[in-house]
Amino acid sequence: MKLSALLFVIVSLLAAPLLSGWIVRVKALFAGRKGSPVLQPYHDLFRLLRKGAVYSKSTSPLFYIAPMVTLSALIAALCLLPLPGFGALLSFQADLILFAYLFALGRFFTILAALDTGSAFEGMGASREAFFSVFAELIFFLSLATLARFTNSLSLSSIFESHAAGVNYADSPALALLLVSLFAALLTENCRIPVDDPTTHLELTMIHEVMVLDHSGPDLAYILYGAALKLWIWSMFIALVIISSFPSPRWLQPVIAVAVLFLIATAVGVLESTLARLRLTAVPRMLMAAGALGLLSYIILG
Amino acid sequence: MQTLIDIVLLLVLLSDLYLLSSSRLGASIKVLAFQGVMLSLLPFLSTDMVRSPHAFVIAISSCAIKAILIPRLLSRAAREVHIGLEIDSYIPYGASLLAGMGVVLLSFWVARKFQLPVTVSSRLWIPVSLAAVMIGLLMLIIRKKAISQVIGYLAMENGIYVLGLSLAAQMPFLVELGVLLDIFAGVFIMGIILNHIKYYFDDLDVENLTVLKD
């Protein structure tokens, strides 16, 4: 049991950059280009790891440790995520609170490092990141509360095992509301298009990208890898919600998980190619609407 | 069947929340028409009245009035009085959405205490109809322009219609049709009044109506 969970963590760590590679590929196909290979993120990471890092004289050691703290918080969160059908590497009562706060910890250190550089642009990006994550975190907690309330359990492993106990919420439209609000939170947390443009070249419009402008070499590699891992964890979370909502044989569940991951990455790519970025003041509106959907699903299921 | 009813009721609720928080008149009228279509589906889905001609007539007439005639009248009125896209609410987007969610919570809570003489085919039926009525009322309160108040009034009426459908087997058929006709006449008259307000005040802001003139 534990061995398979460990295997899941290792496979996730290895395969996480694939998702972002696939998103880039989908966007390229939409734009009529051939696009970079799906394995390009790995090449980028290895290239960055071989380089040395440059540190500004105005930064403190905090700037140096922040990327590592962020990445390790995400890896810890990954360990709490149950493998579809087999349970998590680490699991205890109320671990979903830790799961949510590990993301917050990573974000907190990214913001601190951005502020540490003293750059005006980075401060602005940090402020926006903090502002939007207030909403995204609320949505995430609402959906965790919905799942916990409906399955009467406070640990991620038991929440996502609940279909085994005969709990089935797939036939309720509330599940669709929950998934939509979770997807909006995924787009926000992973700095995707209606909220933030990951490929923008103008510092004024950046949110996440501007915060990491001063990182270089291995530090930047940790950050890029962390972003890929975060997308993987969020997509896997949505996949787990879908898997646990209807009974399916145990061997089939990892297959469904991979299919859902692929679908989510494709959906993100399609969204990024067809949608424009929202105006900064319109983002809270979208997130509030998504939060309302999450609350509605809580009310209906609860 | 149960799931379909739930989905339709949920779409009614979501469209009500949209009406409450949106500030775009054209989109609001379209959403109102969509809500009318959803409402006309309900009599077919409700298990106790699937095969009766009663359900059929109600569904067809409500579709014709709520989804076609009233939205047409409204968009004509909006065109004639030249309404822009400006926000016309007393409270901003976030607050109105929050108020709407509060109302939804309240109606789900109240619906648990409801003792109905009939069994309803969906758990969501009563709370959604209560929420629709209250959201309509909220719109009447928070909107400044007369035409968005008309939309609020229609949203409220749609809520009453949903509540009425849950008792449809008991409700006289003529009453239902009479209500539909009344609504239609009401919107017709409101269209004329809107024109007059526009003519006298150059604006549809109802605050103008509180000023005394001789």
PDB file of C-alpha atoms in Angstrom, chain A residues 193-196 275-287:
ATOM      1  CA  ILE A 193      -5.009  33.199 -18.557  1.00  0.00           C
ATOM      2  CA  PRO A 194      -8.211  34.832 -17.438  1.00  0.00           C
ATOM      3  CA  VAL A 195      -6.278  35.903 -14.344  1.00  0.00           C
ATOM      4  CA  ASP A 196      -2.626  36.109 -15.301  1.00  0.00           C
ATOM      5  CA  LEU A 275      -9.794  33.921 -24.116  1.00  0.00           C
ATOM      6  CA  ALA A 276      -8.297  37.303 -23.478  1.00  0.00           C
ATOM      7  CA  ARG A 277      -7.017  38.172 -20.066  1.00  0.00           C
ATOM      8  CA  LEU A 278      -9.572  39.786 -17.767  1.00  0.00           C
ATOM      9  CA  ARG A 279      -9.157  43.363 -16.713  1.00  0.00           C
ATOM     10  CA  LEU A 280      -7.517  43.488 -13.287  1.00  0.00           C
ATOM     11  CA  THR A 281     -10.691  44.740 -11.591  1.00  0.00           C
ATOM     12  CA  ALA A 282     -12.780  42.073 -13.307  1.00  0.00           C
ATOM     13  CA  VAL A 283     -10.764  39.194 -11.837  1.00  0.00           C
ATOM     14  CA  PRO A 284     -12.286  39.500  -8.328  1.00  0.00           C
ATOM     15  CA  ARG A 285     -15.722  39.482  -9.959  1.00  0.00           C
ATOM     16  CA  MET A 286     -15.000  36.210 -11.712  1.00  0.00           C
ATOM     17  CA  LEU A 287     -13.564  34.735  -8.539  1.00  0.00           C
TER      18      LEU A 287
END
